[in-house]
Amino acid sequence: MNAPSHPHLPRGLYLLCDDTVLPELSLVDKAARLVAGGARVVQLRMKRTPAREALAAARQVVALCRREGVLCLVNDRVDLALLADADGVHVGDEDVPPEDARALLGPGRWVGVTVRDVAGARAAQAAGADYVGLGPLFATTTKQVPAPVMGLEAFAAVVRESPLPVVGIGGVGLANIARVAAAGAHCAAVVSDALLAADITERVRLLMAAFEQGRSGA
Ligand SMILES: Cc1ncc(COP(=O)(O)OP(=O)(O)O)c(N)n1
Ligand SMILES: Cc1ncsc1CCOP(=O)(O)O
Ligand SMILES: [Mg+2]
């Protein structure tokens, strides 16, 4: 197994630059506003963009993130991640298996895997993943998730047993991100609370500060 050969994801806010939310803005424009707010991890989630356009967008967003020292992961598409020289990929049940993503990406890039429980996190580690995405934490309309809302208590229980850092996702926003951090999340993943804010950049700053408050118990 190609084990990862780099430090963990930066702890804190994990933002998704998503083509299903605020589609009137280009992906690179959305990414630029997220990065301007201090994002340290951006996932490019392209569910509606045709492959050729998605590759061009990925190359633009990776270049932006690289200039700013931000990690850029691509959702689903290992081919696009490789072609755009992204820092890694996030895969779920309907995507290539994590062990294949790891084999293609090698030890130097990040592989994230969606899981629902501790057994899934253990399997993800065995497959060579760096972190797991766990949720839906709270109700969300951004994705029709084939799993019940888990809530903070069940989330914290999986975090305690997980062999990998856990990224909480689903309905996370300014109202609850501190509690997600306090529950032990390595990162909190946010889509609509950031992208649908009146001022995306300012919202990112507020989300990051709130995560830190939750983590430090302040
Ligand atoms: C950090 C993070 N966690 C979970 C997901 C969901 O991935 P997946 O289950 O593959 O669903 P889609 O995002 O592909 O619809 C994620 N993207 N990021
Ligand atoms: C991609 C994904 N996977 C589980 S929930 C979700 C969407 C989360 O979006 P939001 O942060 O707007 O609730
Ligand atoms: Mg997926």
PDB file of N, CA and C and ligand atoms in Angstrom, residues 16 45 140 142-143 145 169-172 189-192, ligand 2:
ATOM      1  N   LEU A  16     -15.368  24.025   0.363  1.00  0.00           N
ATOM      2  CA  LEU A  16     -15.645  23.400  -0.930  1.00  0.00           C
ATOM      3  C   LEU A  16     -16.040  24.478  -1.933  1.00  0.00           C
ATOM      4  N   ARG A  45     -15.272  21.001  -6.151  1.00  0.00           N
ATOM      5  CA  ARG A  45     -16.331  19.995  -6.308  1.00  0.00           C
ATOM      6  C   ARG A  45     -17.148  20.348  -7.546  1.00  0.00           C
ATOM      7  N   THR A 140     -28.748  19.322   5.435  1.00  0.00           N
ATOM      8  CA  THR A 140     -28.180  20.108   4.346  1.00  0.00           C
ATOM      9  C   THR A 140     -29.042  19.957   3.110  1.00  0.00           C
ATOM     10  N   THR A 142     -27.547  21.016   0.176  1.00  0.00           N
ATOM     11  CA  THR A 142     -26.547  21.107  -0.891  1.00  0.00           C
ATOM     12  C   THR A 142     -26.346  19.769  -1.589  1.00  0.00           C
ATOM     13  N   LYS A 143     -26.550  18.711  -0.835  1.00  0.00           N
ATOM     14  CA  LYS A 143     -26.411  17.381  -1.438  1.00  0.00           C
ATOM     15  C   LYS A 143     -27.471  16.464  -0.837  1.00  0.00           C
ATOM     16  N   VAL A 145     -27.832  13.446   0.641  1.00  0.00           N
ATOM     17  CA  VAL A 145     -26.907  12.468   1.207  1.00  0.00           C
ATOM     18  C   VAL A 145     -27.652  11.164   1.538  1.00  0.00           C
ATOM     19  N   ILE A 169     -18.776  17.265   7.817  1.00  0.00           N
ATOM     20  CA  ILE A 169     -19.427  17.930   6.681  1.00  0.00           C
ATOM     21  C   ILE A 169     -20.928  17.739   6.741  1.00  0.00           C
ATOM     22  N   GLY A 170     -21.631  18.749   6.247  1.00  0.00           N
ATOM     23  CA  GLY A 170     -23.093  18.675   6.158  1.00  0.00           C
ATOM     24  C   GLY A 170     -23.750  19.678   7.075  1.00  0.00           C
ATOM     25  N   GLY A 171     -24.231  20.782   6.510  1.00  0.00           N
ATOM     26  CA  GLY A 171     -24.936  21.781   7.300  1.00  0.00           C
ATOM     27  C   GLY A 171     -24.067  22.544   8.268  1.00  0.00           C
ATOM     28  N   VAL A 172     -22.751  22.543   8.026  1.00  0.00           N
ATOM     29  CA  VAL A 172     -21.848  23.270   8.933  1.00  0.00           C
ATOM     30  C   VAL A 172     -21.816  24.744   8.543  1.00  0.00           C
ATOM     31  N   ALA A 189     -15.925  21.089   7.147  1.00  0.00           N
ATOM     32  CA  ALA A 189     -16.121  21.388   5.720  1.00  0.00           C
ATOM     33  C   ALA A 189     -17.392  22.206   5.531  1.00  0.00           C
ATOM     34  N   VAL A 190     -17.260  23.262   4.744  1.00  0.00           N
ATOM     35  CA  VAL A 190     -18.378  24.187   4.546  1.00  0.00           C
ATOM     36  C   VAL A 190     -18.558  24.484   3.060  1.00  0.00           C
ATOM     37  N   VAL A 191     -19.808  24.435   2.615  1.00  0.00           N
ATOM     38  CA  VAL A 191     -20.123  24.822   1.241  1.00  0.00           C
ATOM     39  C   VAL A 191     -20.991  26.078   1.245  1.00  0.00           C
ATOM     40  N   SER A 192     -22.286  25.899   1.509  1.00  0.00           N
ATOM     41  CA  SER A 192     -23.222  27.005   1.268  1.00  0.00           C
ATOM     42  C   SER A 192     -23.113  28.144   2.270  1.00  0.00           C
TER      43      SER A 192
HETATM   44  C1  LIG B   2     -20.777  17.216  -0.331  1.00  0.00           C
HETATM   45  C2  LIG B   2     -21.493  16.851   0.913  1.00  0.00           C
HETATM   46  N1  LIG B   2     -21.366  15.617   1.473  1.00  0.00           N
HETATM   47  C3  LIG B   2     -22.078  15.431   2.569  1.00  0.00           C
HETATM   48  S1  LIG B   2     -22.988  16.847   2.920  1.00  0.00           S
HETATM   49  C4  LIG B   2     -22.349  17.692   1.568  1.00  0.00           C
HETATM   50  C5  LIG B   2     -22.738  19.063   1.232  1.00  0.00           C
HETATM   51  C6  LIG B   2     -22.471  20.010   2.358  1.00  0.00           C
HETATM   52  O1  LIG B   2     -22.876  21.301   1.965  1.00  0.00           O
HETATM   53  P1  LIG B   2     -23.266  22.420   3.036  1.00  0.00           P
HETATM   54  O2  LIG B   2     -22.012  22.828   3.742  1.00  0.00           O
HETATM   55  O3  LIG B   2     -23.832  23.533   2.182  1.00  0.00           O
HETATM   56  O4  LIG B   2     -24.289  21.826   3.955  1.00  0.00           O
END
